[in-house]
Coordinates of C-alpha atoms in Angstrom, one line a residue:
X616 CA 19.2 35.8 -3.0
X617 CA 22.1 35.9 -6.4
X618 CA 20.7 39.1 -7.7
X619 CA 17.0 37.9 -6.7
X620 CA 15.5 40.8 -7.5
X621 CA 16.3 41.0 -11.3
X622 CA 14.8 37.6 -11.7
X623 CA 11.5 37.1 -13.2
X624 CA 11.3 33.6 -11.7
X625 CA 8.9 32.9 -8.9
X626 CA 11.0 32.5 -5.5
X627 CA 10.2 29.1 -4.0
X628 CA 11.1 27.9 -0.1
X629 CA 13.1 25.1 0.9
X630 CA 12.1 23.3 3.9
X631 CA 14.2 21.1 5.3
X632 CA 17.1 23.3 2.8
X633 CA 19.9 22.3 4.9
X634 CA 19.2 18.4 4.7
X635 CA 21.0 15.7 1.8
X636 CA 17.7 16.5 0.0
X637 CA 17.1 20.1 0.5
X638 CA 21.1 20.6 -0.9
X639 CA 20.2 18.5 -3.7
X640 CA 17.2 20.7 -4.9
X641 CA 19.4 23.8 -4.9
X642 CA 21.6 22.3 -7.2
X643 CA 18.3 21.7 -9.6
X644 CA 17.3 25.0 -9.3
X645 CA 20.6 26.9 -10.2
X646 CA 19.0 26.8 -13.7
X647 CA 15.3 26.2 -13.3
X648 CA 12.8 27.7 -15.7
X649 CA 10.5 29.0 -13.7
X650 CA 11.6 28.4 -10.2
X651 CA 14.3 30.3 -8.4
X652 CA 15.6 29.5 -4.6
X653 CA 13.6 32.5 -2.7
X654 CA 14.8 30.5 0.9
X655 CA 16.3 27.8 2.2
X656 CA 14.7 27.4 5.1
X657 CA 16.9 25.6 8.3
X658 CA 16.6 24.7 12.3
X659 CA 17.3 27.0 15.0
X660 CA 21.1 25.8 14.8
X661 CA 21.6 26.9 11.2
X662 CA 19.1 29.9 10.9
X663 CA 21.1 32.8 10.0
X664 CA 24.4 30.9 9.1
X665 CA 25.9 31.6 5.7
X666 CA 24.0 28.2 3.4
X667 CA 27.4 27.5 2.4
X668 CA 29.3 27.0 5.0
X669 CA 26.3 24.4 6.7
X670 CA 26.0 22.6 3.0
X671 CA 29.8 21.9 2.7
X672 CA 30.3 21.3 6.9
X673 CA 27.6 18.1 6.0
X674 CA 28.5 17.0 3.2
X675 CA 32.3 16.7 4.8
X676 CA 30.7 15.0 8.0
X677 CA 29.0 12.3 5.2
X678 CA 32.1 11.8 3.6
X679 CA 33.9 11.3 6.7
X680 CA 31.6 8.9 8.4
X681 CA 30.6 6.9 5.5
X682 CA 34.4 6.9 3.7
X683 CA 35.7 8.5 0.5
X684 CA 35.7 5.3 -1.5
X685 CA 31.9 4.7 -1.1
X686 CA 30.5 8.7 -0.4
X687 CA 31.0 11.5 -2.7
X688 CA 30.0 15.2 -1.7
X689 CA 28.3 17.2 -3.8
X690 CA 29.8 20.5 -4.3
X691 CA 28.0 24.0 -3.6
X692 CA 27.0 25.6 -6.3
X693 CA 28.6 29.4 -6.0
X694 CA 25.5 31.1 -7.6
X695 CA 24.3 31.1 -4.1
X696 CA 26.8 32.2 -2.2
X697 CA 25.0 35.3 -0.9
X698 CA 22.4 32.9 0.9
X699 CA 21.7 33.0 4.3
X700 CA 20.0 30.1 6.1
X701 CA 16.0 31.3 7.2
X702 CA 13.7 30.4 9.7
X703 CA 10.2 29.5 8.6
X704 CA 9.0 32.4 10.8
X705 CA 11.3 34.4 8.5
X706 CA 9.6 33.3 5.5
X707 CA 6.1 33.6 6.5
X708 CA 6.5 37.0 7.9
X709 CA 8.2 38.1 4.4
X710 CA 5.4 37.0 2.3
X711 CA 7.8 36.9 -0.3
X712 CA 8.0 33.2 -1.4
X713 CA 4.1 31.8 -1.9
X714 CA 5.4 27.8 -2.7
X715 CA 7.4 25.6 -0.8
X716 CA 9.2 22.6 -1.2
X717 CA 9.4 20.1 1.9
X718 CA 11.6 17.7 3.0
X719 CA 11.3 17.5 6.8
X720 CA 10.7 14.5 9.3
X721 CA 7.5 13.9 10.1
X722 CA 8.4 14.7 13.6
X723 CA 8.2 18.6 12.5
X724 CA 5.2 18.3 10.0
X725 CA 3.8 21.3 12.2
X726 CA 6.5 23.7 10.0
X727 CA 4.2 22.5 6.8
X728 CA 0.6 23.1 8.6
X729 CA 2.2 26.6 9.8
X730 CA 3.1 27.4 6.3
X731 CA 0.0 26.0 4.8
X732 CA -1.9 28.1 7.7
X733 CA -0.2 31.5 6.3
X734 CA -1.4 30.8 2.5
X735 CA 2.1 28.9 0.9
X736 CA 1.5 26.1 -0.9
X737 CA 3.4 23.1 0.3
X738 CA 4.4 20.6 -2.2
X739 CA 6.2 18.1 0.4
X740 CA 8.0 13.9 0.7
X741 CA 7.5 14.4 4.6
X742 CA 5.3 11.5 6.0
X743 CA 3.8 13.9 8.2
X744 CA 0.1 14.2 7.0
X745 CA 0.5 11.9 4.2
X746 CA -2.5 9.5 4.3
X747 CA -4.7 12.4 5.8
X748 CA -7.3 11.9 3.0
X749 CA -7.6 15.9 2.7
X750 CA -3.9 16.0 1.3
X751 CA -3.5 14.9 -2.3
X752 CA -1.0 11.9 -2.8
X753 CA 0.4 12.9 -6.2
X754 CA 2.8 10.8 -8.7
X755 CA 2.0 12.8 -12.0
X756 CA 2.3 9.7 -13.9
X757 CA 0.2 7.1 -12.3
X758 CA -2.4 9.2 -10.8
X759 CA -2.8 12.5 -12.4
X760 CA -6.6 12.4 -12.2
X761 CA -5.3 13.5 -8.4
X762 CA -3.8 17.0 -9.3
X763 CA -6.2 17.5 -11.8
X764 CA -9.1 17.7 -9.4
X765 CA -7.4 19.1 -6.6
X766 CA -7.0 21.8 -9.0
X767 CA -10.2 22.4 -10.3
X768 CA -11.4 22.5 -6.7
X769 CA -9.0 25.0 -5.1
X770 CA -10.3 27.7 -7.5
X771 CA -13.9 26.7 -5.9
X772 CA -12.4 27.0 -2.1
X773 CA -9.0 28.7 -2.0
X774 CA -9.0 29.5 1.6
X775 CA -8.9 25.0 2.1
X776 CA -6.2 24.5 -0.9
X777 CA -3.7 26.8 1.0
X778 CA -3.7 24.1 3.9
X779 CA -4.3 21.2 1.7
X780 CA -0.5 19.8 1.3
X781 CA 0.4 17.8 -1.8
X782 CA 2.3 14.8 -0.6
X783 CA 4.9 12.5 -2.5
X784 CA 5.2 9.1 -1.3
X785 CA 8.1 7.2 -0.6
X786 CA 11.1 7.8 -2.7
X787 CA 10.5 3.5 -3.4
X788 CA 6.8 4.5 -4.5
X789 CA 7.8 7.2 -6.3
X790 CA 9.6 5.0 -9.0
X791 CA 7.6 1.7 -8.5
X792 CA 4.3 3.7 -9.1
X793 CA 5.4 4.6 -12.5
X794 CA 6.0 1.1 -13.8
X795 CA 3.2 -0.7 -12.5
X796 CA 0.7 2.2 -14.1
X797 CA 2.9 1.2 -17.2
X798 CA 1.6 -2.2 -16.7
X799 CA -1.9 -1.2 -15.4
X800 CA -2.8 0.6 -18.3
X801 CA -2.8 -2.2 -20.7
X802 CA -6.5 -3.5 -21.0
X803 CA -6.2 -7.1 -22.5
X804 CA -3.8 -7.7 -19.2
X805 CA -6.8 -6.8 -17.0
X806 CA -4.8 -4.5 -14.8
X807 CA -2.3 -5.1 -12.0
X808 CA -3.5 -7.3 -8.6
X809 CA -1.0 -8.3 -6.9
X810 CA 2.2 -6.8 -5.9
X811 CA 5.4 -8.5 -4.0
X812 CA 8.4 -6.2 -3.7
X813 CA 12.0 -5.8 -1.9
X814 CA 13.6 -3.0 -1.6
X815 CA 17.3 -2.7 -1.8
X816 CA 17.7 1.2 -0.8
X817 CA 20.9 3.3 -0.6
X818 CA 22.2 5.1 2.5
X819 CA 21.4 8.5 0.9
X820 CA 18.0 7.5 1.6
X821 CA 18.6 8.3 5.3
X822 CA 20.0 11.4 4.7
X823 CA 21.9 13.3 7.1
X824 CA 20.6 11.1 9.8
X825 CA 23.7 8.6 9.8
X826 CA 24.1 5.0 10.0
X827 CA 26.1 3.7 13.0
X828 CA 28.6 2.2 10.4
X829 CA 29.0 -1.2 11.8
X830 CA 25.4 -2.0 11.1
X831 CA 25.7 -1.0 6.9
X832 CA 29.1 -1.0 5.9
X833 CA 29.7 -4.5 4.0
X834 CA 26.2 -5.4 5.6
X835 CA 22.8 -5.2 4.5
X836 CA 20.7 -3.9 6.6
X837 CA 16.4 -5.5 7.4
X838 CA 14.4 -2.4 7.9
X839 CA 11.1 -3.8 9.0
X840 CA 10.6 -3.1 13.2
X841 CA 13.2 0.0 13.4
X842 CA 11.9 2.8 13.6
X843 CA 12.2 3.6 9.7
X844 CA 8.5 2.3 8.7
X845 CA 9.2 1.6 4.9
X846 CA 7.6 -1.0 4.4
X847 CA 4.1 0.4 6.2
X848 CA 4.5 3.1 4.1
X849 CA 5.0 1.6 0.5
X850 CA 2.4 -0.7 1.1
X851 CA -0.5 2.2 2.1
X852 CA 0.6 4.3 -1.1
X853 CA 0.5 2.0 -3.4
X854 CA -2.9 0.8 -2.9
X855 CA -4.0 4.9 -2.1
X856 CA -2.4 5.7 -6.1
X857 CA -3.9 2.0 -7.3
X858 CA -7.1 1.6 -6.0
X859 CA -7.3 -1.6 -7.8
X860 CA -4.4 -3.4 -6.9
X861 CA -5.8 -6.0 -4.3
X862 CA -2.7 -7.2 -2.5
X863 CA 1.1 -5.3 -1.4
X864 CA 3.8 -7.7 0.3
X865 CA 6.6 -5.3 0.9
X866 CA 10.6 -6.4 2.3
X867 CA 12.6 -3.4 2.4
X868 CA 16.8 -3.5 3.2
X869 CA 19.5 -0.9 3.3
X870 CA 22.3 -1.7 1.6
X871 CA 26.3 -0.3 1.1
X872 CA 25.8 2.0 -1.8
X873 CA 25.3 5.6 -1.3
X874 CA 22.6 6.3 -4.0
X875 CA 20.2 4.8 -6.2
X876 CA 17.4 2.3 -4.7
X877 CA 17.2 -1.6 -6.2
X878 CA 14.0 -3.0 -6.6
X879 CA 13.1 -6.4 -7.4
X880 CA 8.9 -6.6 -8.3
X881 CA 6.7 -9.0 -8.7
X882 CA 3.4 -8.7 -10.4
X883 CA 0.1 -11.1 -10.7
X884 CA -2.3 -9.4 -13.4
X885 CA -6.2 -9.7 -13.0
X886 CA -6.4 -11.4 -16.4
X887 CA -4.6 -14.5 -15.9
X888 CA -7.6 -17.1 -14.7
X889 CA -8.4 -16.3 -19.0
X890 CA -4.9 -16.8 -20.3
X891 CA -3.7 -19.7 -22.3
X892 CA -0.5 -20.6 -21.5
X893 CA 2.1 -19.7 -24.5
X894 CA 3.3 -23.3 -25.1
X895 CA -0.4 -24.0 -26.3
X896 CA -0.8 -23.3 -29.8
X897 CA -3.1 -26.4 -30.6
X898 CA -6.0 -25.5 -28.8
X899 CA -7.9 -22.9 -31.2
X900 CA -11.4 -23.5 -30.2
X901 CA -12.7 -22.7 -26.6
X902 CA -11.8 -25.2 -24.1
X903 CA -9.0 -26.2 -21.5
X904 CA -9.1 -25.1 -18.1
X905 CA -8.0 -21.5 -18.8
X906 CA -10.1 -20.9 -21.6
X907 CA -13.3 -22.3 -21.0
X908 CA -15.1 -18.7 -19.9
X909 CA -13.8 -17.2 -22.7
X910 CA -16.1 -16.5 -26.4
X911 CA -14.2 -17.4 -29.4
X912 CA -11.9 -14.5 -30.8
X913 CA -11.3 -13.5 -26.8
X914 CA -8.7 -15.8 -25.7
X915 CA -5.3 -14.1 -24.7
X916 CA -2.2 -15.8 -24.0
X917 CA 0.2 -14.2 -20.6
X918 CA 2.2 -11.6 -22.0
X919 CA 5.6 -11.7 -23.1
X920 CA 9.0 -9.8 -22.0
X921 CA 8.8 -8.1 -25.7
X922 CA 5.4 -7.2 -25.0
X923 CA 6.1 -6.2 -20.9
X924 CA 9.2 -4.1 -22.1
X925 CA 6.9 -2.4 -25.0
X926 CA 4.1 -1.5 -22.6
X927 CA 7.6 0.0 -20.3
X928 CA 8.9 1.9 -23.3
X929 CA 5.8 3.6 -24.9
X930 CA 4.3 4.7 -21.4
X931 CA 4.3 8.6 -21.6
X932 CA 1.4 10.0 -19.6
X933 CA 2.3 13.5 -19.2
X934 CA 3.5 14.0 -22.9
X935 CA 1.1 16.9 -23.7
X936 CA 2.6 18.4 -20.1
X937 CA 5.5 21.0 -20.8
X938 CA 7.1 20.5 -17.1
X939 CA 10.4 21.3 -16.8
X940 CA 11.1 18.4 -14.5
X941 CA 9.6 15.6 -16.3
X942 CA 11.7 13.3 -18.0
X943 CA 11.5 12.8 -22.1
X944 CA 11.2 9.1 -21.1
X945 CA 9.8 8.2 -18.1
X946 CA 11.0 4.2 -18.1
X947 CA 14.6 3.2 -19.0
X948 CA 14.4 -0.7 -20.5
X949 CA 18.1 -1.8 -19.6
X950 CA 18.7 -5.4 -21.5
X951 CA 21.7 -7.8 -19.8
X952 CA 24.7 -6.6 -21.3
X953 CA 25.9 -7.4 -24.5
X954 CA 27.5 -11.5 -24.3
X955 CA 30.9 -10.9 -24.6
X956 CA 32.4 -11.0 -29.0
X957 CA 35.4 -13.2 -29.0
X958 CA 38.3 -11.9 -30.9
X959 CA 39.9 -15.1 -31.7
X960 CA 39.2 -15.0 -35.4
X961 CA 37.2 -15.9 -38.0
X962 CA 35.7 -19.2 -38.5
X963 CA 38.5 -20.7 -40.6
X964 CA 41.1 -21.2 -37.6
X965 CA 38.7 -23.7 -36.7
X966 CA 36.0 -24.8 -33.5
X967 CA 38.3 -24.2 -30.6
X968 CA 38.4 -20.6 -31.5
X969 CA 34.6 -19.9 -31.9
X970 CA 33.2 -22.6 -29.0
X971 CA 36.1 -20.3 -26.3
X972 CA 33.5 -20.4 -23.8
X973 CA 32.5 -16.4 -23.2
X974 CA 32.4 -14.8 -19.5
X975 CA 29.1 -14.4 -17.8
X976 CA 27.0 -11.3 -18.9
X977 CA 26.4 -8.4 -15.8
X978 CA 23.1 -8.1 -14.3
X979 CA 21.5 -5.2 -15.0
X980 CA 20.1 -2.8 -13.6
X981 CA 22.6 -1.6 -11.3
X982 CA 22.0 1.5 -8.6
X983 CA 25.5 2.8 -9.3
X984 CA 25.6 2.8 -13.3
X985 CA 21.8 3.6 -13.8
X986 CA 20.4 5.9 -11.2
X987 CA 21.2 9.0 -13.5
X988 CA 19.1 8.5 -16.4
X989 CA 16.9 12.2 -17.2
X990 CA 18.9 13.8 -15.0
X991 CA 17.4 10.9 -12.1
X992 CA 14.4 11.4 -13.1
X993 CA 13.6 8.7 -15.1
X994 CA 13.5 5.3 -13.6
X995 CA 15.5 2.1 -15.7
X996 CA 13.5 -1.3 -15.7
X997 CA 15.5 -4.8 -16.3
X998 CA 15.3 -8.2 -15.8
X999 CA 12.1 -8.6 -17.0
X1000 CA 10.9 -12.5 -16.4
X1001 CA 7.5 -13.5 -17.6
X1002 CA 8.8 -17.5 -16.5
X1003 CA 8.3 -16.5 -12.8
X1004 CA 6.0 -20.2 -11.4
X1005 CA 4.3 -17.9 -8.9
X1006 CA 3.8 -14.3 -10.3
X1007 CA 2.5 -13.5 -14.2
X1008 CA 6.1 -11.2 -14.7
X1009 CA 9.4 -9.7 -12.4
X1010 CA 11.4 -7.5 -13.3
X1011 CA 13.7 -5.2 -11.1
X1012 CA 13.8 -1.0 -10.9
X1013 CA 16.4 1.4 -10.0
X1014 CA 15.1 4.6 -8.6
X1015 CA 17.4 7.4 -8.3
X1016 CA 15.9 8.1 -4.3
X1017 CA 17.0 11.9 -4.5
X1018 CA 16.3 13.0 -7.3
X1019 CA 12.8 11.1 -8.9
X1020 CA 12.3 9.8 -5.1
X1021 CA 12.3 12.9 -3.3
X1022 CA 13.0 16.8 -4.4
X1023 CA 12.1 15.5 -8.3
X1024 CA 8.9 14.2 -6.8
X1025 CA 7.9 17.3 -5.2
X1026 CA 9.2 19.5 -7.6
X1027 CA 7.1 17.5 -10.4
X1028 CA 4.0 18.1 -8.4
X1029 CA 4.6 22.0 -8.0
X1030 CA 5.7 22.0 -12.0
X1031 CA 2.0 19.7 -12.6
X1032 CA 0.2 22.0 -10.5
X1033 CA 1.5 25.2 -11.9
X1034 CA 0.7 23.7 -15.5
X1035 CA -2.8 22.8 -14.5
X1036 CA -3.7 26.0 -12.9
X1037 CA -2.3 28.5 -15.5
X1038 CA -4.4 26.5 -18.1
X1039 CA -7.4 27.1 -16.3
X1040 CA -9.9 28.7 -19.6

């Protein structure tokens, strides 16, 4: 595939190539390190059709349905325009490519057992398989302990790794995990326990499976009892990646945009029956209701934003990891905009000029202006609120869905467990 065979890379297969996602990878891997496209692995329909012609024919039927003003294609990128379109019976008779990347519907998981069955290793977002306890559920940087010992045991039993499929969660997860580990790992908080989310996700989200347009465009669109099971799903992953989290209330929408997902999270921390609240500076000794268990010298007060956005801005996990994938920051801390700077004058034309009442600042984050940080890897945090009356903070997330939420995620797995295996002493 592109002069293939001078390429030192190691050939990887995409399955599920031909979907929003699987197009999206390709573009990623144009310039990958250590990965090159080995296959992009399609349906019956496309298997044997030029990749090019099938990636720009959906990308035109997108733009079509969804409208120019609110879709734009991506373009193919001409390095691959020798590609054909594979079958995975192709690809497992070839031997050739030993990794896979997959991005299927559950309703053909079988493609990933087949492929596991014949020794590849799949790295995949598909919900087939995903809460079978035998395949890891990976984030790299809330729960690397996962990889780590997946790892260590495939050298033990390599015949089981090769089925063993590492699973991503969903693309919401995939972005939500890594601030609430921010949070998490902070000791004098006590960790996180409870968890209220909704999801505002983008249409790109649905891939090449299309909206009927009257239920989306200028709509939003409830996704709990359709047959998208979000919600189910974001609720079971977080508390598989968090063990300790006790409680997950989940509302997930579909909205008008067509990428980036808008998160709005709430969070109750396991330390606050011991906080004092902040307004109470007189109380020095032990006493009051929420200080009365406490030992003198251990009372902690409920964190502030300037302490919620430090704990978001120093988190770095995988910082001793060299993966090509991983962002140099893994959390984005987005203040409100800037208040608007009158340019009336200076002080000495007098108080009408300085009191000019100044327009109201933008909420941020916003899907469309901050999906793209690290390449979409990285996710942006804003609105952080520690005044919530029924949660401890709340702040909201953008997660770029197709790129950290789904071939990022399982590209960041296959980068981790390359790492982890070629450091093996």
């Amino acid at each position: 595939n592109g002069g293939a065979e001078h390429d030192p890379r190691e050939p990887i297969a995409i399955v599920g190539g031909t979907g929003y996602v699987g197009r999206s990878v390709c573009l990623h891997l144009v310039n990958h390190p250590t990965f090159r496209l080995g296959a992009v692995v399609g349906s019956a329909a496309t298997a044997g059709k030029p990749f090019s012609s099938v990636f720009e024919k959906k990308e035109e039927a997108l733009v079509e349905h969804y409208g120019a003003d609110l879709w734009k294609p991506q373009a193919f990128p001409q390095e691959f325009m020798s590609v054909r379109v594979s079958s995975v019976e192709e690809v497992i008779a070839k031997r050739e490519c030993r990794v896979a990347l997959s991005f299927i519907a559950p309703e053909h998981g079988e493609i990933e057992d087949a492929l596991g069955a014949a020794g590849v290793k799949v790295f995949s977002i598909s919900p087939h398989a995903r809460f079978d306890p035998a395949n890891p559920l990976s984030v790299p940087e809330a729960n690397p302990e996962t990889l780590r010992e997946a790892v260590s045991l495939s050298f033990a039993n390599k015949e089981e790794d090769a089925k063993s499929l590492v699973k991503s969660p969903n693309c919401v997860t995939c972005g939500v995990a890594v601030a609430l580990k921010a949070l998490d790992d902070v000791k004098k908080w006590g960790g996180v326990r409870d968890v209220a989310i909704t999801t505002f996700q983008s249409l790109s989200g649905r891939g090449d499976a299309k909206y009927p347009r009257e239920l989306v465009m200028g709509n939003v669109y409830p996704l709990k009892g359709t047959v998208e099971r979000t919600g189910e799903y974001q609720k079971g992953e977080l508390k598989r990646l968090m063990p300790g989290v006790e409680r997950v209330s989940v509302g997930a929408y579909r909205v008008p945009v067509q990428k980036g997902h808008l998160v709005d999270v709430r969070v109750r921390f396991k330390g606050r029956s011991a906080w004092v609240p902040r307004d109470d500076d007189s109380q020095d000794d032990v006493g009051g209701p929420l200080g009365e268990r406490l030992c003198e010298g251990e009372r902690e007060r409920k964190p502030t934003a300037a302490e919620i956005k430090a704990a978001f801005e120093s988190f770095d996990p995988l910082r001793d990891a060299p993966l090509p994938s991983k962002p140099a920051r893994a959390i984005f801390v987005k203040p409100l905009d800037e208040p608007f700077v009158s340019s009336a004058g200076p002080a000495s034309l007098g108080a009408s000029a300085r009191l000019t009442p100044a327009p109201p600042r933008l909420g941020t984050p916003r899907p469309k202006d901050d999906c793209e940080f690290e390449n979409g890897m990285a996710i942006c945090v804003g609105n952080i609120d520690v005044e919530d009356d029924c949660f401890d903070v709340a702040f909201c997330v953008v997660v770029n869905n197709v790129a950290r939420g789904a071939w990022g995620a399982a590209m960041l797995n296959a980068e981790y467990w390359s790492y982890l295996r070629n450091r093996k002493p």
